[in-house]
Amino acid sequence: MEKNIINNKIDRSWIDKFNKPITISGPCSAESEAQVLETAKRLDNKYINIFRAGIWKPRTKPNNFEGIGEKGLHWLQKVKQDTGYMVATEVANEKHVKLALSFDIDILWIGARSTASPFIIQEIADSLEGNKEIIILVKNPIHPDLELWIGALERLFAKGIRKLGVIHRGFYTYNNSRLRNQPNWNILLKFRKMFSRIPLICDPSHICGNKTGIYDIAKIAYHLFKYDGFMIESHCDPLHAWSDVKQQMTPEEVTDLLRNLKYTKNKKQNDDQASLNSLRILIDEIDDNMIYLLSERMKISKQLGILKKTKYLSFVQPDRWKYILTRSLKLGQELGISESIIENFFKLLHEESINIQKNM
Ligand code: PEP
Ligand code: MN
């Protein structure tokens, strides 16, 4: 489907009526009526626009808490009545959609694990056919596949849904980073270029996985990359949360974060500065990845060191070094990287690897 058609026909009325940034906040999971209501009441409606709580929780491993289920919908309905917030929850199949709609849930989001599954997305899209009022926010798929994410939007759009938005919650990486999910800002910049009108919301809670980095991620998303808003998890008693315990903020902490964020907005930067800073964020992310990869490489060097020592093999093996350099130079050439950079870089790596092996 033509990307321009989707972009032009997106209905932004629900989000444009709020001042930016809009914020969706509330617990990872609804646990009890008291927890849901207390969290909602302690959120400051000068800063928070929409209340969230997960009712059905897709979990990596079985036998964990998988959500409170239907009775949580009563609690969300009560939040709506008592506080006036719009309310949001995650749906992962037709049954969830039907139930959520029957409880007047305003916003349904599709979780990262569901976005990765075209059959699930199609089932959800079919069950919403022709619904022009429902707001659907699609989280990025677990892995960094932009087309799969766009495919989910296309399936929903094709069924007549127009109040569509996306949530950036970061991407899983095997070579771990200090973040729970890597932002891959470059992918989001591509998305923004293609779909300038689709509401783009950052979920720094699931990107960070703990409270400490949330502000920095939010700042990048809002000030540099002009996101429309945030989804930030909050809990009235964070230490005792039943899911994603490390990343739950108190409602008051979310207010402080948003207040600080709006304050720093006044320190305006010009366009050139903003472009420079955006490119630097992309470089920083790549540098972090390189350092994590280096550390993985060095761990293997240690294993090599032990093996060579026990088998009385020489640490320096000229044929192996020649092989490494030749194949790296070839790949470098294919990618337009100068020979001297590849050569210097791999010399350094090789020397360090030999040192590590000798010191084992
Ligand atoms: C959530 O929002 O609590 C959630 C489960 O998120 P994600 O799909 O991003 O993992
Ligand atoms: Mn969560």
Tab-separated table of C-alpha atoms and ligand atoms in Angstrom:
chain	number	residue	atom	x	y	z
A	1	MET	CA	0.000	0.000	0.000
A	2	GLU	CA	1.174	3.494	-0.803
A	3	LYS	CA	2.826	4.963	2.288
A	4	ASN	CA	1.753	8.488	1.332
A	5	ILE	CA	-1.903	7.490	1.286
A	6	ILE	CA	-1.692	6.109	4.820
A	7	ASN	CA	0.252	9.116	6.044
A	8	ASN	CA	-2.220	11.602	4.577
A	9	LYS	CA	-5.345	9.851	5.820
A	10	ILE	CA	-4.280	9.362	9.429
A	11	ASP	CA	-6.756	10.970	11.840
A	12	ARG	CA	-4.754	12.931	14.420
A	13	SER	CA	-7.725	14.669	16.036
A	14	TRP	CA	-7.509	12.646	19.272
A	15	ILE	CA	-3.893	13.598	19.917
A	16	ASP	CA	-3.837	17.132	18.544
A	17	LYS	CA	-6.396	18.214	21.113
A	18	PHE	CA	-3.729	17.784	23.821
A	19	ASN	CA	-0.688	19.976	24.386
A	20	LYS	CA	2.514	18.222	23.454
A	21	PRO	CA	4.026	16.065	24.744
A	22	ILE	CA	1.049	13.837	25.504
A	23	THR	CA	1.743	11.280	28.200
A	24	ILE	CA	0.222	7.885	28.818
A	25	SER	CA	1.060	6.562	32.272
A	26	GLY	CA	0.030	3.839	34.680
A	27	PRO	CA	1.249	0.449	35.822
A	28	CYS	CA	2.734	-2.291	33.681
A	29	SER	CA	-0.038	-4.538	35.022
A	30	ALA	CA	-3.340	-3.948	36.747
A	31	GLU	CA	-3.030	-5.903	40.022
A	32	SER	CA	-5.924	-4.814	42.216
A	33	GLU	CA	-8.654	-2.207	42.152
A	34	ALA	CA	-6.896	-0.281	44.921
A	35	GLN	CA	-3.535	-0.262	43.109
A	36	VAL	CA	-5.091	0.882	39.824
A	37	LEU	CA	-7.168	3.626	41.420
A	38	GLU	CA	-4.441	4.912	43.707
A	39	THR	CA	-1.936	5.114	40.858
A	40	ALA	CA	-4.445	6.969	38.665
A	41	LYS	CA	-5.362	9.424	41.408
A	42	ARG	CA	-1.747	10.235	42.213
A	43	LEU	CA	-0.925	11.025	38.573
A	44	ASP	CA	-1.084	14.762	37.868
A	45	ASN	CA	-3.598	15.549	35.128
A	46	LYS	CA	-1.687	18.700	34.215
A	47	TYR	CA	0.974	16.384	32.784
A	48	ILE	CA	-0.745	13.059	32.179
A	49	ASN	CA	-3.428	12.676	29.527
A	50	ILE	CA	-4.132	8.965	29.326
A	51	PHE	CA	-4.102	6.161	31.900
A	52	ARG	CA	-2.650	2.748	30.988
A	53	ALA	CA	-2.687	-0.661	32.638
A	54	GLY	CA	-1.951	-4.093	31.181
A	55	ILE	CA	-4.772	-6.615	31.694
A	56	TRP	CA	-3.382	-9.420	29.548
A	57	LYS	CA	0.408	-9.722	29.786
A	58	PRO	CA	2.366	-11.739	27.218
A	59	ARG	CA	5.348	-13.142	29.138
A	60	THR	CA	8.522	-14.748	27.847
A	61	LYS	CA	8.265	-17.724	30.213
A	62	PRO	CA	5.187	-19.684	31.326
A	63	ASN	CA	4.117	-19.796	34.973
A	64	ASN	CA	4.617	-16.076	35.496
A	65	PHE	CA	1.829	-13.635	36.238
A	66	GLU	CA	0.033	-13.277	32.888
A	67	GLY	CA	-2.334	-10.489	33.788
A	68	ILE	CA	-5.434	-10.138	35.916
A	69	GLY	CA	-7.782	-10.551	32.939
A	70	GLU	CA	-11.293	-9.297	32.453
A	71	LYS	CA	-11.925	-8.053	35.992
A	72	GLY	CA	-9.207	-5.434	35.462
A	73	LEU	CA	-11.420	-3.867	32.809
A	74	HIS	CA	-13.902	-2.907	35.543
A	75	TRP	CA	-11.100	-1.066	37.324
A	76	LEU	CA	-10.099	0.803	34.171
A	77	GLN	CA	-13.713	1.781	33.662
A	78	LYS	CA	-13.756	3.109	37.208
A	79	VAL	CA	-10.600	5.169	36.567
A	80	LYS	CA	-12.334	6.680	33.568
A	81	GLN	CA	-15.424	7.574	35.612
A	82	ASP	CA	-13.574	8.866	38.669
A	83	THR	CA	-10.740	10.804	37.017
A	84	GLY	CA	-11.866	11.573	33.478
A	85	TYR	CA	-8.695	10.113	31.976
A	86	MET	CA	-8.930	8.273	28.698
A	87	VAL	CA	-7.887	4.662	29.359
A	88	ALA	CA	-5.640	2.283	27.432
A	89	THR	CA	-4.814	-1.409	27.546
A	90	GLU	CA	-2.968	-4.019	25.478
A	91	VAL	CA	-4.858	-6.461	23.258
A	92	ALA	CA	-3.420	-9.558	21.631
A	93	ASN	CA	-6.399	-11.263	19.985
A	94	GLU	CA	-10.026	-10.852	18.907
A	95	LYS	CA	-11.395	-11.848	22.300
A	96	HIS	CA	-9.379	-9.103	24.031
A	97	VAL	CA	-10.580	-6.548	21.481
A	98	LYS	CA	-14.253	-7.444	21.949
A	99	LEU	CA	-13.976	-7.352	25.734
A	100	ALA	CA	-12.032	-4.096	25.827
A	101	LEU	CA	-14.535	-2.404	23.517
A	102	SER	CA	-17.434	-3.624	25.635
A	103	PHE	CA	-15.836	-1.803	28.596
A	104	ASP	CA	-15.378	1.466	26.631
A	105	ILE	CA	-11.594	1.331	26.634
A	106	ASP	CA	-10.513	4.345	24.541
A	107	ILE	CA	-7.126	3.192	23.324
A	108	LEU	CA	-5.885	-0.290	22.486
A	109	TRP	CA	-2.196	-0.885	22.075
A	110	ILE	CA	-0.605	-3.843	20.365
A	111	GLY	CA	2.456	-5.195	22.173
A	112	ALA	CA	5.879	-5.778	20.654
A	113	ARG	CA	5.466	-9.548	20.598
A	114	SER	CA	2.123	-9.314	18.784
A	115	THR	CA	3.343	-6.817	16.184
A	116	ALA	CA	5.893	-9.437	15.158
A	117	SER	CA	3.058	-11.836	14.223
A	118	PRO	CA	1.108	-11.012	11.039
A	119	PHE	CA	-1.676	-13.525	11.838
A	120	ILE	CA	-2.344	-11.888	15.194
A	121	ILE	CA	-2.343	-8.429	13.650
A	122	GLN	CA	-4.717	-9.589	10.931
A	123	GLU	CA	-7.075	-11.111	13.519
A	124	ILE	CA	-7.094	-7.842	15.482
A	125	ALA	CA	-7.572	-5.765	12.323
A	126	ASP	CA	-10.478	-7.970	11.166
A	127	SER	CA	-12.166	-7.680	14.537
A	128	LEU	CA	-12.059	-3.881	14.305
A	129	GLU	CA	-13.215	-3.568	10.693
A	130	GLY	CA	-14.706	-0.157	9.945
A	131	ASN	CA	-14.162	1.224	13.444
A	132	LYS	CA	-13.300	4.881	12.863
A	133	GLU	CA	-13.357	5.874	16.535
A	134	ILE	CA	-11.023	3.423	18.195
A	135	ILE	CA	-7.444	4.587	18.737
A	136	ILE	CA	-4.854	1.878	18.044
A	137	LEU	CA	-1.208	2.268	19.007
A	138	VAL	CA	1.169	-0.265	17.504
A	139	LYS	CA	4.385	-0.961	19.376
A	140	ASN	CA	7.478	-1.725	17.332
A	141	PRO	CA	8.110	-5.447	16.815
A	142	ILE	CA	10.618	-7.077	19.170
A	143	HIS	CA	13.283	-7.201	16.459
A	144	PRO	CA	14.368	-4.259	14.304
A	145	ASP	CA	12.272	-4.952	11.209
A	146	LEU	CA	10.783	-1.683	10.018
A	147	GLU	CA	8.749	-3.275	7.216
A	148	LEU	CA	7.059	-5.699	9.624
A	149	TRP	CA	6.005	-2.731	11.757
A	150	ILE	CA	4.703	-0.876	8.720
A	151	GLY	CA	2.958	-4.069	7.584
A	152	ALA	CA	0.975	-4.063	10.832
A	153	LEU	CA	-0.110	-0.470	10.172
A	154	GLU	CA	-1.122	-1.408	6.627
A	155	ARG	CA	-3.278	-4.302	7.854
A	156	LEU	CA	-5.100	-2.030	10.308
A	157	PHE	CA	-5.418	0.814	7.811
A	158	ALA	CA	-6.856	-1.546	5.205
A	159	LYS	CA	-9.731	-2.333	7.615
A	160	GLY	CA	-10.634	1.335	7.870
A	161	ILE	CA	-8.868	2.223	11.111
A	162	ARG	CA	-7.644	5.805	10.898
A	163	LYS	CA	-6.773	6.758	14.465
A	164	LEU	CA	-3.470	4.938	14.268
A	165	GLY	CA	-0.272	5.717	16.134
A	166	VAL	CA	2.962	3.956	17.012
A	167	ILE	CA	4.951	3.382	20.169
A	168	HIS	CA	8.724	3.075	20.077
A	169	ARG	CA	9.724	0.663	22.889
A	170	GLY	CA	13.139	-0.341	21.576
A	171	PHE	CA	14.424	-3.578	20.064
A	172	TYR	CA	15.812	-6.742	21.557
A	173	THR	CA	19.530	-7.312	21.077
A	174	TYR	CA	21.435	-10.477	21.810
A	175	ASN	CA	24.720	-8.752	22.555
A	176	ASN	CA	23.274	-7.004	25.489
A	177	SER	CA	23.474	-3.309	26.063
A	178	ARG	CA	23.049	-1.310	29.235
A	179	LEU	CA	19.466	-0.743	28.062
A	180	ARG	CA	16.792	-3.422	28.179
A	181	ASN	CA	15.906	-2.727	24.562
A	182	GLN	CA	18.085	-0.831	22.168
A	183	PRO	CA	16.496	2.310	20.706
A	184	ASN	CA	17.952	2.018	17.171
A	185	TRP	CA	17.161	5.694	16.667
A	186	ASN	CA	18.154	5.421	13.002
A	187	ILE	CA	15.155	3.153	12.329
A	188	LEU	CA	12.855	5.664	13.978
A	189	LEU	CA	14.244	8.495	11.897
A	190	LYS	CA	13.464	6.473	8.782
A	191	PHE	CA	9.952	5.846	10.094
A	192	ARG	CA	9.454	9.550	10.768
A	193	LYS	CA	10.576	10.437	7.265
A	194	MET	CA	8.032	8.063	5.728
A	195	PHE	CA	5.150	8.824	8.099
A	196	SER	CA	5.386	12.405	9.290
A	197	ARG	CA	1.741	12.489	10.446
A	198	ILE	CA	1.476	9.222	12.360
A	199	PRO	CA	1.567	9.989	16.094
A	200	LEU	CA	4.907	8.758	17.425
A	201	ILE	CA	5.134	7.937	21.112
A	202	CYS	CA	8.268	6.946	22.986
A	203	ASP	CA	8.146	4.290	25.708
A	204	PRO	CA	11.388	4.970	27.618
A	205	SER	CA	10.336	2.537	30.380
A	206	HIS	CA	10.700	-0.518	28.158
A	207	ILE	CA	13.762	0.929	26.396
A	208	CYS	CA	15.609	1.404	29.701
A	209	GLY	CA	14.273	-1.452	31.805
A	210	ASN	CA	15.119	0.530	34.923
A	211	LYS	CA	14.240	3.957	36.225
A	212	THR	CA	17.618	5.617	35.946
A	213	GLY	CA	17.915	6.222	32.221
A	214	ILE	CA	14.299	7.139	31.491
A	215	TYR	CA	14.794	10.898	31.586
A	216	ASP	CA	17.723	10.879	29.143
A	217	ILE	CA	15.839	8.751	26.625
A	218	ALA	CA	12.732	10.926	26.965
A	219	LYS	CA	14.817	14.040	26.374
A	220	ILE	CA	16.300	12.675	23.150
A	221	ALA	CA	12.880	11.558	21.908
A	222	TYR	CA	11.158	14.840	22.662
A	223	HIS	CA	13.718	17.565	22.128
A	224	LEU	CA	15.784	16.080	19.338
A	225	PHE	CA	13.478	13.788	17.444
A	226	LYS	CA	10.200	15.628	18.065
A	227	TYR	CA	8.117	12.699	19.248
A	228	ASP	CA	4.495	13.470	20.043
A	229	GLY	CA	4.640	12.054	23.546
A	230	PHE	CA	5.401	9.248	25.932
A	231	MET	CA	4.184	6.071	27.497
A	232	ILE	CA	5.825	5.815	30.933
A	233	GLU	CA	5.046	3.100	33.462
A	234	SER	CA	4.072	4.209	36.963
A	235	HIS	CA	2.978	2.327	40.054
A	236	CYS	CA	1.745	3.479	43.459
A	237	ASP	CA	4.139	1.014	45.118
A	238	PRO	CA	6.940	0.368	42.583
A	239	LEU	CA	9.004	-1.990	44.715
A	240	HIS	CA	6.120	-4.438	44.941
A	241	ALA	CA	4.989	-4.350	41.313
A	242	TRP	CA	4.015	-7.738	39.880
A	243	SER	CA	5.707	-7.125	36.520
A	244	ASP	CA	8.590	-4.998	35.200
A	245	VAL	CA	9.372	-4.059	38.786
A	246	LYS	CA	12.673	-2.277	38.078
A	247	GLN	CA	11.186	0.204	35.640
A	248	GLN	CA	8.099	1.343	37.585
A	249	MET	CA	8.268	4.996	38.671
A	250	THR	CA	6.018	6.515	41.284
A	251	PRO	CA	3.319	8.789	39.826
A	252	GLU	CA	5.136	11.741	41.411
A	253	GLU	CA	8.406	10.792	39.723
A	254	VAL	CA	6.655	10.814	36.350
A	255	THR	CA	5.323	14.310	37.040
A	256	ASP	CA	8.804	15.541	38.008
A	257	LEU	CA	10.281	14.020	34.889
A	258	LEU	CA	7.750	15.750	32.650
A	259	ARG	CA	8.125	19.051	34.468
A	260	ASN	CA	11.912	18.956	34.001
A	261	LEU	CA	11.491	17.999	30.395
A	262	LYS	CA	9.244	20.956	29.652
A	263	TYR	CA	11.629	23.241	31.503
A	264	THR	CA	14.617	22.185	29.391
A	265	LYS	CA	12.554	22.830	26.275
A	266	ASN	CA	12.899	26.555	26.867
A	267	LYS	CA	16.639	26.347	26.325
A	268	LYS	CA	16.118	26.437	22.593
A	269	GLN	CA	18.703	25.104	20.183
A	270	ASN	CA	18.880	26.228	16.562
A	271	ASP	CA	18.285	23.814	13.672
A	272	ASP	CA	21.970	23.286	12.908
A	273	GLN	CA	22.681	22.447	16.498
A	274	ALA	CA	19.744	20.046	16.555
A	275	SER	CA	20.950	18.266	13.395
A	276	LEU	CA	24.438	17.993	14.839
A	277	ASN	CA	23.126	16.606	18.106
A	278	SER	CA	20.858	14.098	16.330
A	279	LEU	CA	23.758	12.735	14.312
A	280	ARG	CA	25.822	12.508	17.480
A	281	ILE	CA	23.125	10.397	19.145
A	282	LEU	CA	23.283	7.985	16.199
A	283	ILE	CA	27.093	7.829	16.495
A	284	ASP	CA	26.911	7.257	20.264
A	285	GLU	CA	24.548	4.337	19.789
A	286	ILE	CA	26.891	2.726	17.248
A	287	ASP	CA	29.875	3.319	19.546
A	288	ASP	CA	28.069	1.594	22.410
A	289	ASN	CA	27.351	-1.354	20.153
A	290	MET	CA	30.996	-1.546	19.088
A	291	ILE	CA	32.136	-1.590	22.702
A	292	TYR	CA	29.702	-4.383	23.583
A	293	LEU	CA	30.920	-6.339	20.562
A	294	LEU	CA	34.533	-5.744	21.583
A	295	SER	CA	33.798	-7.110	25.007
A	296	GLU	CA	32.208	-10.230	23.440
A	297	ARG	CA	35.291	-10.636	21.236
A	298	MET	CA	37.600	-10.368	24.230
A	299	LYS	CA	35.699	-12.992	26.151
A	300	ILE	CA	36.369	-15.392	23.269
A	301	SER	CA	40.061	-14.399	23.261
A	302	LYS	CA	40.235	-15.524	26.879
A	303	GLN	CA	38.783	-18.921	25.950
A	304	LEU	CA	41.323	-19.160	23.126
A	305	GLY	CA	44.128	-18.343	25.575
A	306	ILE	CA	43.143	-21.175	27.889
A	307	LEU	CA	42.822	-23.642	25.022
A	308	LYS	CA	46.195	-22.697	23.487
A	309	LYS	CA	47.940	-22.983	26.858
A	310	THR	CA	46.550	-26.415	27.636
A	311	LYS	CA	47.433	-27.687	24.139
A	312	TYR	CA	50.869	-25.984	24.097
A	313	LEU	CA	49.991	-24.070	20.929
A	314	SER	CA	51.759	-20.839	19.973
A	315	PHE	CA	49.764	-17.652	20.736
A	316	VAL	CA	50.694	-15.977	17.459
A	317	GLN	CA	49.664	-17.917	14.382
A	318	PRO	CA	50.696	-15.956	11.253
A	319	ASP	CA	48.348	-17.833	8.916
A	320	ARG	CA	45.347	-17.036	11.068
A	321	TRP	CA	46.316	-13.368	11.261
A	322	LYS	CA	46.742	-13.227	7.481
A	323	TYR	CA	43.309	-14.786	7.059
A	324	ILE	CA	41.649	-12.279	9.434
A	325	LEU	CA	43.247	-9.302	7.727
A	326	THR	CA	42.477	-10.455	4.173
A	327	ARG	CA	38.793	-11.156	4.772
A	328	SER	CA	38.353	-7.933	6.744
A	329	LEU	CA	40.033	-5.851	4.045
A	330	LYS	CA	37.760	-7.425	1.460
A	331	LEU	CA	34.587	-6.664	3.418
A	332	GLY	CA	35.867	-3.170	4.163
A	333	GLN	CA	36.458	-2.587	0.482
A	334	GLU	CA	32.914	-3.720	-0.367
A	335	LEU	CA	31.589	-1.213	2.140
A	336	GLY	CA	33.832	1.645	1.032
A	337	ILE	CA	36.044	1.709	4.148
A	338	SER	CA	39.681	2.664	3.584
A	339	GLU	CA	42.328	-0.051	3.769
A	340	SER	CA	44.391	1.812	6.320
A	341	ILE	CA	41.518	2.080	8.806
A	342	ILE	CA	40.762	-1.625	8.572
A	343	GLU	CA	44.406	-2.515	8.847
A	344	ASN	CA	45.105	-0.291	11.864
A	345	PHE	CA	41.920	-1.291	13.614
A	346	PHE	CA	42.514	-5.024	13.229
A	347	LYS	CA	46.175	-4.710	14.193
A	348	LEU	CA	45.085	-3.149	17.467
A	349	LEU	CA	42.453	-5.821	18.016
A	350	HIS	CA	44.848	-8.627	17.202
A	351	GLU	CA	47.572	-7.297	19.531
A	352	GLU	CA	45.093	-6.959	22.349
A	353	SER	CA	43.746	-10.437	21.726
A	354	ILE	CA	47.274	-11.902	21.900
A	355	ASN	CA	47.930	-9.991	25.166
A	356	ILE	CA	44.727	-11.296	26.673
A	357	GLN	CA	45.590	-14.858	25.656
A	358	LYS	CA	49.108	-14.606	27.117
A	359	ASN	CA	47.800	-13.284	30.387
A	360	MET	CA	45.299	-16.071	30.912
B	1	PEP	C1	3.864	-3.188	28.290
B	1	PEP	O1	3.624	-2.090	27.773
B	1	PEP	O2	3.720	-3.427	29.492
B	1	PEP	C2	4.439	-4.254	27.440
B	1	PEP	C3	4.238	-5.544	27.685
B	1	PEP	O3	5.199	-3.787	26.482
B	1	PEP	P1	6.009	-4.419	25.252
B	1	PEP	O4	5.004	-5.012	24.347
B	1	PEP	O5	6.670	-3.183	24.698
B	1	PEP	O6	7.007	-5.391	25.808
B	2	MN	MN	5.685	-3.414	31.152
